């Protein structure tokens, strides 16, 4: 059946769609069977990656602050019945809490597991001003999805990720939930301005690494190649079965 990857975080602008895009690119490098879904009704950024052929579901009405239960039921049924090897679901910050409540109240994760799907919840922790908010988002995820594999991405773009001068693996939040956190993936690219410029141009154009390298000159192409190899290696280092070509279920 499918490896279903939900990308959830209650703080906007911290790189959630970025990690959705990196995961999609990596999975496409090992499997052609990757289905992408964008449920961010406020800002459909993920669907702007044309090469991903993203399906859009407007599950949330920002004016009423309610989920559209008809649309989300359609999406849930679609995912439930899917036989795609990999499914990426990128959700918006505004619908983080409503979607999480829907998934838990309706036991959607349990139903997907019973159908033979493997579920992974991805979230991102960032340094700087978003540190406490993203940590709170992770805590909510761990409380609501206690029997589901959680993958934490550490985005160092905005600064060091330190809580009380401790790195993530020294936080009590991590230590108390280390069994549930099945993978940690750092995003810690070269901080030189040239690397950052290349990355921002790629992200602004909603291009993949390969698309950006095709249209770049030699030195920019080399920098993009380094970043791609670095993030792909970090994903591989988790040694999770969902990131292997055979996709056997984790123990």
PDB file of N, CA and C in Angstrom, residues 101-185:
ATOM      1  N   UNK A 101      -7.552  17.970  14.550  1.00  0.00           N
ATOM      2  CA  UNK A 101      -8.750  17.555  15.283  1.00  0.00           C
ATOM      3  C   UNK A 101      -9.604  16.625  14.439  1.00  0.00           C
ATOM      4  N   UNK A 102      -9.748  16.940  13.153  1.00  0.00           N
ATOM      5  CA  UNK A 102     -10.532  16.075  12.268  1.00  0.00           C
ATOM      6  C   UNK A 102      -9.910  14.681  12.178  1.00  0.00           C
ATOM      7  N   UNK A 103      -8.601  14.631  11.998  1.00  0.00           N
ATOM      8  CA  UNK A 103      -7.926  13.344  11.862  1.00  0.00           C
ATOM      9  C   UNK A 103      -8.070  12.485  13.109  1.00  0.00           C
ATOM     10  N   UNK A 104      -8.001  13.126  14.285  1.00  0.00           N
ATOM     11  CA  UNK A 104      -8.102  12.366  15.536  1.00  0.00           C
ATOM     12  C   UNK A 104      -9.550  12.029  15.867  1.00  0.00           C
ATOM     13  N   UNK A 105     -10.468  12.989  15.747  1.00  0.00           N
ATOM     14  CA  UNK A 105     -11.877  12.744  16.087  1.00  0.00           C
ATOM     15  C   UNK A 105     -12.485  11.652  15.230  1.00  0.00           C
ATOM     16  N   UNK A 106     -12.085  11.595  13.971  1.00  0.00           N
ATOM     17  CA  UNK A 106     -12.661  10.613  13.039  1.00  0.00           C
ATOM     18  C   UNK A 106     -11.783   9.373  12.863  1.00  0.00           C
ATOM     19  N   UNK A 107     -10.712   9.296  13.666  1.00  0.00           N
ATOM     20  CA  UNK A 107      -9.820   8.130  13.666  1.00  0.00           C
ATOM     21  C   UNK A 107      -9.323   7.791  12.258  1.00  0.00           C
ATOM     22  N   UNK A 108      -8.977   8.855  11.519  1.00  0.00           N
ATOM     23  CA  UNK A 108      -8.547   8.687  10.135  1.00  0.00           C
ATOM     24  C   UNK A 108      -7.218   7.934  10.056  1.00  0.00           C
ATOM     25  N   UNK A 109      -6.278   8.265  10.954  1.00  0.00           N
ATOM     26  CA  UNK A 109      -4.978   7.600  10.927  1.00  0.00           C
ATOM     27  C   UNK A 109      -5.141   6.108  11.187  1.00  0.00           C
ATOM     28  N   UNK A 110      -6.001   5.763  12.154  1.00  0.00           N
ATOM     29  CA  UNK A 110      -6.249   4.345  12.450  1.00  0.00           C
ATOM     30  C   UNK A 110      -6.839   3.636  11.233  1.00  0.00           C
ATOM     31  N   UNK A 111      -7.776   4.308  10.556  1.00  0.00           N
ATOM     32  CA  UNK A 111      -8.403   3.698   9.378  1.00  0.00           C
ATOM     33  C   UNK A 111      -7.391   3.479   8.265  1.00  0.00           C
ATOM     34  N   UNK A 112      -6.501   4.447   8.074  1.00  0.00           N
ATOM     35  CA  UNK A 112      -5.480   4.300   7.044  1.00  0.00           C
ATOM     36  C   UNK A 112      -4.504   3.182   7.389  1.00  0.00           C
ATOM     37  N   UNK A 113      -4.148   3.083   8.668  1.00  0.00           N
ATOM     38  CA  UNK A 113      -3.266   1.992   9.097  1.00  0.00           C
ATOM     39  C   UNK A 113      -3.925   0.642   8.875  1.00  0.00           C
ATOM     40  N   UNK A 114      -5.205   0.543   9.222  1.00  0.00           N
ATOM     41  CA  UNK A 114      -5.924  -0.725   9.052  1.00  0.00           C
ATOM     42  C   UNK A 114      -6.033  -1.127   7.589  1.00  0.00           C
ATOM     43  N   UNK A 115      -6.009  -0.136   6.700  1.00  0.00           N
ATOM     44  CA  UNK A 115      -6.061  -0.423   5.263  1.00  0.00           C
ATOM     45  C   UNK A 115      -4.694  -0.819   4.718  1.00  0.00           C
ATOM     46  N   UNK A 116      -3.681  -0.801   5.565  1.00  0.00           N
ATOM     47  CA  UNK A 116      -2.349  -1.221   5.148  1.00  0.00           C
ATOM     48  C   UNK A 116      -1.405  -0.099   4.791  1.00  0.00           C
ATOM     49  N   UNK A 117      -1.861   1.158   4.932  1.00  0.00           N
ATOM     50  CA  UNK A 117      -1.003   2.305   4.642  1.00  0.00           C
ATOM     51  C   UNK A 117      -0.047   2.566   5.810  1.00  0.00           C
ATOM     52  N   UNK A 118       1.122   3.105   5.506  1.00  0.00           N
ATOM     53  CA  UNK A 118       2.087   3.521   6.525  1.00  0.00           C
ATOM     54  C   UNK A 118       2.044   5.035   6.627  1.00  0.00           C
ATOM     55  N   UNK A 119       1.847   5.553   7.836  1.00  0.00           N
ATOM     56  CA  UNK A 119       1.636   6.984   8.030  1.00  0.00           C
ATOM     57  C   UNK A 119       2.859   7.615   8.693  1.00  0.00           C
ATOM     58  N   UNK A 120       3.259   8.767   8.170  1.00  0.00           N
ATOM     59  CA  UNK A 120       4.363   9.536   8.727  1.00  0.00           C
ATOM     60  C   UNK A 120       3.911  10.993   8.851  1.00  0.00           C
ATOM     61  N   UNK A 121       4.131  11.570  10.028  1.00  0.00           N
ATOM     62  CA  UNK A 121       3.832  12.977  10.248  1.00  0.00           C
ATOM     63  C   UNK A 121       5.148  13.746  10.255  1.00  0.00           C
ATOM     64  N   UNK A 122       5.293  14.689   9.334  1.00  0.00           N
ATOM     65  CA  UNK A 122       6.484  15.529   9.264  1.00  0.00           C
ATOM     66  C   UNK A 122       6.176  16.899   9.865  1.00  0.00           C
ATOM     67  N   UNK A 123       7.113  17.441  10.609  1.00  0.00           N
ATOM     68  CA  UNK A 123       6.990  18.817  11.076  1.00  0.00           C
ATOM     69  C   UNK A 123       8.360  19.451  11.084  1.00  0.00           C
ATOM     70  N   UNK A 124       8.365  20.774  11.238  1.00  0.00           N
ATOM     71  CA  UNK A 124       9.634  21.509  11.150  1.00  0.00           C
ATOM     72  C   UNK A 124       9.823  22.350  12.405  1.00  0.00           C
ATOM     73  N   UNK A 125      11.050  22.341  12.925  1.00  0.00           N
ATOM     74  CA  UNK A 125      11.466  23.205  14.018  1.00  0.00           C
ATOM     75  C   UNK A 125      12.462  24.208  13.450  1.00  0.00           C
ATOM     76  N   UNK A 126      12.298  25.459  13.811  1.00  0.00           N
ATOM     77  CA  UNK A 126      13.193  26.476  13.277  1.00  0.00           C
ATOM     78  C   UNK A 126      13.787  27.309  14.404  1.00  0.00           C
ATOM     79  N   UNK A 127      14.956  27.863  14.150  1.00  0.00           N
ATOM     80  CA  UNK A 127      15.566  28.764  15.113  1.00  0.00           C
ATOM     81  C   UNK A 127      14.938  30.144  15.046  1.00  0.00           C
ATOM     82  N   UNK A 128      15.481  31.071  15.820  1.00  0.00           N
ATOM     83  CA  UNK A 128      14.986  32.440  15.792  1.00  0.00           C
ATOM     84  C   UNK A 128      13.645  32.593  16.472  1.00  0.00           C
ATOM     85  N   UNK A 129      12.847  33.545  15.982  1.00  0.00           N
ATOM     86  CA  UNK A 129      11.582  33.879  16.630  1.00  0.00           C
ATOM     87  C   UNK A 129      10.545  32.763  16.559  1.00  0.00           C
ATOM     88  N   UNK A 130      10.707  31.848  15.617  1.00  0.00           N
ATOM     89  CA  UNK A 130       9.734  30.769  15.476  1.00  0.00           C
ATOM     90  C   UNK A 130      10.015  29.558  16.348  1.00  0.00           C
ATOM     91  N   UNK A 131      11.063  29.603  17.145  1.00  0.00           N
ATOM     92  CA  UNK A 131      11.475  28.423  17.912  1.00  0.00           C
ATOM     93  C   UNK A 131      10.376  27.915  18.831  1.00  0.00           C
ATOM     94  N   UNK A 132       9.846  28.772  19.691  1.00  0.00           N
ATOM     95  CA  UNK A 132       8.856  28.333  20.670  1.00  0.00           C
ATOM     96  C   UNK A 132       7.562  27.885  20.001  1.00  0.00           C
ATOM     97  N   UNK A 133       7.135  28.605  18.963  1.00  0.00           N
ATOM     98  CA  UNK A 133       5.892  28.240  18.272  1.00  0.00           C
ATOM     99  C   UNK A 133       6.025  26.901  17.562  1.00  0.00           C
ATOM    100  N   UNK A 134       7.167  26.667  16.905  1.00  0.00           N
ATOM    101  CA  UNK A 134       7.327  25.393  16.200  1.00  0.00           C
ATOM    102  C   UNK A 134       7.501  24.242  17.184  1.00  0.00           C
ATOM    103  N   UNK A 135       8.137  24.514  18.335  1.00  0.00           N
ATOM    104  CA  UNK A 135       8.243  23.480  19.370  1.00  0.00           C
ATOM    105  C   UNK A 135       6.862  23.130  19.909  1.00  0.00           C
ATOM    106  N   UNK A 136       5.998  24.141  20.065  1.00  0.00           N
ATOM    107  CA  UNK A 136       4.629  23.892  20.520  1.00  0.00           C
ATOM    108  C   UNK A 136       3.857  23.083  19.487  1.00  0.00           C
ATOM    109  N   UNK A 137       4.108  23.353  18.208  1.00  0.00           N
ATOM    110  CA  UNK A 137       3.461  22.572  17.157  1.00  0.00           C
ATOM    111  C   UNK A 137       3.864  21.108  17.218  1.00  0.00           C
ATOM    112  N   UNK A 138       5.152  20.860  17.435  1.00  0.00           N
ATOM    113  CA  UNK A 138       5.633  19.485  17.572  1.00  0.00           C
ATOM    114  C   UNK A 138       4.985  18.810  18.774  1.00  0.00           C
ATOM    115  N   UNK A 139       4.880  19.526  19.878  1.00  0.00           N
ATOM    116  CA  UNK A 139       4.270  18.944  21.066  1.00  0.00           C
ATOM    117  C   UNK A 139       2.814  18.550  20.806  1.00  0.00           C
ATOM    118  N   UNK A 140       2.073  19.400  20.102  1.00  0.00           N
ATOM    119  CA  UNK A 140       0.682  19.084  19.760  1.00  0.00           C
ATOM    120  C   UNK A 140       0.595  17.836  18.897  1.00  0.00           C
ATOM    121  N   UNK A 141       1.507  17.717  17.946  1.00  0.00           N
ATOM    122  CA  UNK A 141       1.528  16.545  17.073  1.00  0.00           C
ATOM    123  C   UNK A 141       1.803  15.278  17.879  1.00  0.00           C
ATOM    124  N   UNK A 142       2.771  15.332  18.774  1.00  0.00           N
ATOM    125  CA  UNK A 142       3.115  14.164  19.587  1.00  0.00           C
ATOM    126  C   UNK A 142       1.965  13.770  20.503  1.00  0.00           C
ATOM    127  N   UNK A 143       1.227  14.745  20.999  1.00  0.00           N
ATOM    128  CA  UNK A 143       0.096  14.451  21.883  1.00  0.00           C
ATOM    129  C   UNK A 143      -1.076  13.842  21.118  1.00  0.00           C
ATOM    130  N   UNK A 144      -1.273  14.270  19.885  1.00  0.00           N
ATOM    131  CA  UNK A 144      -2.440  13.822  19.112  1.00  0.00           C
ATOM    132  C   UNK A 144      -2.190  12.575  18.284  1.00  0.00           C
ATOM    133  N   UNK A 145      -0.934  12.282  17.952  1.00  0.00           N
ATOM    134  CA  UNK A 145      -0.622  11.121  17.111  1.00  0.00           C
ATOM    135  C   UNK A 145       0.387  10.239  17.835  1.00  0.00           C
ATOM    136  N   UNK A 146      -0.056   9.653  18.924  1.00  0.00           N
ATOM    137  CA  UNK A 146       0.864   8.958  19.821  1.00  0.00           C
ATOM    138  C   UNK A 146       1.399   7.653  19.262  1.00  0.00           C
ATOM    139  N   UNK A 147       0.725   7.065  18.311  1.00  0.00           N
ATOM    140  CA  UNK A 147       1.192   5.786  17.764  1.00  0.00           C
ATOM    141  C   UNK A 147       1.661   5.921  16.315  1.00  0.00           C
ATOM    142  N   UNK A 148       1.986   7.147  15.910  1.00  0.00           N
ATOM    143  CA  UNK A 148       2.382   7.420  14.526  1.00  0.00           C
ATOM    144  C   UNK A 148       3.818   7.909  14.478  1.00  0.00           C
ATOM    145  N   UNK A 149       4.554   7.484  13.458  1.00  0.00           N
ATOM    146  CA  UNK A 149       5.941   7.926  13.294  1.00  0.00           C
ATOM    147  C   UNK A 149       5.995   9.416  12.975  1.00  0.00           C
ATOM    148  N   UNK A 150       6.798  10.143  13.745  1.00  0.00           N
ATOM    149  CA  UNK A 150       6.962  11.582  13.539  1.00  0.00           C
ATOM    150  C   UNK A 150       8.382  11.849  13.059  1.00  0.00           C
ATOM    151  N   UNK A 151       8.503  12.632  12.001  1.00  0.00           N
ATOM    152  CA  UNK A 151       9.804  13.012  11.450  1.00  0.00           C
ATOM    153  C   UNK A 151       9.979  14.514  11.659  1.00  0.00           C
ATOM    154  N   UNK A 152      11.054  14.889  12.336  1.00  0.00           N
ATOM    155  CA  UNK A 152      11.305  16.290  12.667  1.00  0.00           C
ATOM    156  C   UNK A 152      12.411  16.833  11.773  1.00  0.00           C
ATOM    157  N   UNK A 153      12.114  17.925  11.088  1.00  0.00           N
ATOM    158  CA  UNK A 153      13.094  18.625  10.262  1.00  0.00           C
ATOM    159  C   UNK A 153      13.582  19.843  11.042  1.00  0.00           C
ATOM    160  N   UNK A 154      14.885  20.018  11.132  1.00  0.00           N
ATOM    161  CA  UNK A 154      15.480  21.144  11.840  1.00  0.00           C
ATOM    162  C   UNK A 154      15.975  22.161  10.818  1.00  0.00           C
ATOM    163  N   UNK A 155      15.266  23.286  10.720  1.00  0.00           N
ATOM    164  CA  UNK A 155      15.584  24.314   9.723  1.00  0.00           C
ATOM    165  C   UNK A 155      16.423  25.413  10.383  1.00  0.00           C
ATOM    166  N   UNK A 156      17.713  25.438  10.058  1.00  0.00           N
ATOM    167  CA  UNK A 156      18.649  26.372  10.683  1.00  0.00           C
ATOM    168  C   UNK A 156      18.733  27.707   9.961  1.00  0.00           C
ATOM    169  N   UNK A 157      17.861  27.930   8.987  1.00  0.00           N
ATOM    170  CA  UNK A 157      17.947  29.170   8.205  1.00  0.00           C
ATOM    171  C   UNK A 157      17.846  30.412   9.086  1.00  0.00           C
ATOM    172  N   UNK A 158      17.030  30.351  10.138  1.00  0.00           N
ATOM    173  CA  UNK A 158      16.768  31.533  10.950  1.00  0.00           C
ATOM    174  C   UNK A 158      17.624  31.598  12.211  1.00  0.00           C
ATOM    175  N   UNK A 159      18.564  30.670  12.340  1.00  0.00           N
ATOM    176  CA  UNK A 159      19.447  30.700  13.494  1.00  0.00           C
ATOM    177  C   UNK A 159      19.578  29.348  14.159  1.00  0.00           C
ATOM    178  N   UNK A 160      20.403  29.301  15.206  1.00  0.00           N
ATOM    179  CA  UNK A 160      20.611  28.054  15.940  1.00  0.00           C
ATOM    180  C   UNK A 160      19.317  27.595  16.609  1.00  0.00           C
ATOM    181  N   UNK A 161      19.151  26.283  16.662  1.00  0.00           N
ATOM    182  CA  UNK A 161      17.961  25.709  17.296  1.00  0.00           C
ATOM    183  C   UNK A 161      18.357  25.258  18.695  1.00  0.00           C
ATOM    184  N   UNK A 162      18.229  26.190  19.632  1.00  0.00           N
ATOM    185  CA  UNK A 162      18.650  25.953  21.010  1.00  0.00           C
ATOM    186  C   UNK A 162      17.530  26.336  21.967  1.00  0.00           C
ATOM    187  N   UNK A 163      17.229  25.440  22.899  1.00  0.00           N
ATOM    188  CA  UNK A 163      16.265  25.714  23.958  1.00  0.00           C
ATOM    189  C   UNK A 163      17.002  25.592  25.286  1.00  0.00           C
ATOM    190  N   UNK A 164      17.086  26.690  26.030  1.00  0.00           N
ATOM    191  CA  UNK A 164      17.872  26.702  27.274  1.00  0.00           C
ATOM    192  C   UNK A 164      19.309  26.245  27.009  1.00  0.00           C
ATOM    193  N   UNK A 165      19.843  26.729  25.869  1.00  0.00           N
ATOM    194  CA  UNK A 165      21.218  26.426  25.453  1.00  0.00           C
ATOM    195  C   UNK A 165      21.439  24.946  25.134  1.00  0.00           C
ATOM    196  N   UNK A 166      20.358  24.212  24.894  1.00  0.00           N
ATOM    197  CA  UNK A 166      20.477  22.800  24.561  1.00  0.00           C
ATOM    198  C   UNK A 166      20.029  22.562  23.122  1.00  0.00           C
ATOM    199  N   UNK A 167      20.770  21.694  22.423  1.00  0.00           N
ATOM    200  CA  UNK A 167      20.364  21.289  21.086  1.00  0.00           C
ATOM    201  C   UNK A 167      19.119  20.409  21.165  1.00  0.00           C
ATOM    202  N   UNK A 168      18.499  20.187  20.008  1.00  0.00           N
ATOM    203  CA  UNK A 168      17.207  19.504  19.984  1.00  0.00           C
ATOM    204  C   UNK A 168      17.229  18.160  20.713  1.00  0.00           C
ATOM    205  N   UNK A 169      18.276  17.353  20.485  1.00  0.00           N
ATOM    206  CA  UNK A 169      18.294  16.037  21.128  1.00  0.00           C
ATOM    207  C   UNK A 169      18.549  16.102  22.630  1.00  0.00           C
ATOM    208  N   UNK A 170      18.754  17.326  23.150  1.00  0.00           N
ATOM    209  CA  UNK A 170      18.874  17.498  24.590  1.00  0.00           C
ATOM    210  C   UNK A 170      17.616  18.061  25.230  1.00  0.00           C
ATOM    211  N   UNK A 171      16.615  18.399  24.417  1.00  0.00           N
ATOM    212  CA  UNK A 171      15.358  18.931  24.954  1.00  0.00           C
ATOM    213  C   UNK A 171      14.586  17.834  25.671  1.00  0.00           C
ATOM    214  N   UNK A 172      13.875  18.209  26.716  1.00  0.00           N
ATOM    215  CA  UNK A 172      13.014  17.232  27.390  1.00  0.00           C
ATOM    216  C   UNK A 172      11.898  16.767  26.450  1.00  0.00           C
ATOM    217  N   UNK A 173      11.436  17.659  25.558  1.00  0.00           N
ATOM    218  CA  UNK A 173      10.406  17.288  24.583  1.00  0.00           C
ATOM    219  C   UNK A 173      10.874  16.124  23.723  1.00  0.00           C
ATOM    220  N   UNK A 174      12.138  16.151  23.315  1.00  0.00           N
ATOM    221  CA  UNK A 174      12.677  15.035  22.529  1.00  0.00           C
ATOM    222  C   UNK A 174      12.896  13.806  23.398  1.00  0.00           C
ATOM    223  N   UNK A 175      13.526  13.982  24.547  1.00  0.00           N
ATOM    224  CA  UNK A 175      13.847  12.835  25.402  1.00  0.00           C
ATOM    225  C   UNK A 175      12.599  12.083  25.839  1.00  0.00           C
ATOM    226  N   UNK A 176      11.521  12.822  26.110  1.00  0.00           N
ATOM    227  CA  UNK A 176      10.283  12.184  26.565  1.00  0.00           C
ATOM    228  C   UNK A 176       9.504  11.525  25.431  1.00  0.00           C
ATOM    229  N   UNK A 177       9.883  11.819  24.193  1.00  0.00           N
ATOM    230  CA  UNK A 177       9.138  11.290  23.040  1.00  0.00           C
ATOM    231  C   UNK A 177      10.060  10.670  21.996  1.00  0.00           C
ATOM    232  N   UNK A 178      11.235  10.265  22.412  1.00  0.00           N
ATOM    233  CA  UNK A 178      12.217   9.765  21.444  1.00  0.00           C
ATOM    234  C   UNK A 178      11.728   8.512  20.727  1.00  0.00           C
ATOM    235  N   UNK A 179      10.858   7.730  21.370  1.00  0.00           N
ATOM    236  CA  UNK A 179      10.333   6.534  20.706  1.00  0.00           C
ATOM    237  C   UNK A 179       9.405   6.892  19.554  1.00  0.00           C
ATOM    238  N   UNK A 180       8.701   8.012  19.678  1.00  0.00           N
ATOM    239  CA  UNK A 180       7.758   8.432  18.635  1.00  0.00           C
ATOM    240  C   UNK A 180       8.450   9.173  17.504  1.00  0.00           C
ATOM    241  N   UNK A 181       9.575   9.836  17.807  1.00  0.00           N
ATOM    242  CA  UNK A 181      10.304  10.589  16.782  1.00  0.00           C
ATOM    243  C   UNK A 181      11.242   9.633  16.059  1.00  0.00           C
ATOM    244  N   UNK A 182      10.824   9.231  14.882  1.00  0.00           N
ATOM    245  CA  UNK A 182      11.546   8.179  14.160  1.00  0.00           C
ATOM    246  C   UNK A 182      12.664   8.701  13.284  1.00  0.00           C
ATOM    247  N   UNK A 183      12.706  10.021  13.053  1.00  0.00           N
ATOM    248  CA  UNK A 183      13.760  10.580  12.213  1.00  0.00           C
ATOM    249  C   UNK A 183      13.961  12.060  12.477  1.00  0.00           C
ATOM    250  N   UNK A 184      15.203  12.511  12.385  1.00  0.00           N
ATOM    251  CA  UNK A 184      15.548  13.930  12.501  1.00  0.00           C
ATOM    252  C   UNK A 184      16.373  14.302  11.265  1.00  0.00           C
ATOM    253  N   UNK A 185      15.908  15.324  10.536  1.00  0.00           N
ATOM    254  CA  UNK A 185      16.571  15.718   9.291  1.00  0.00           C
ATOM    255  C   UNK A 185      16.965  17.182   9.371  1.00  0.00           C
TER     256      UNK A 185
END
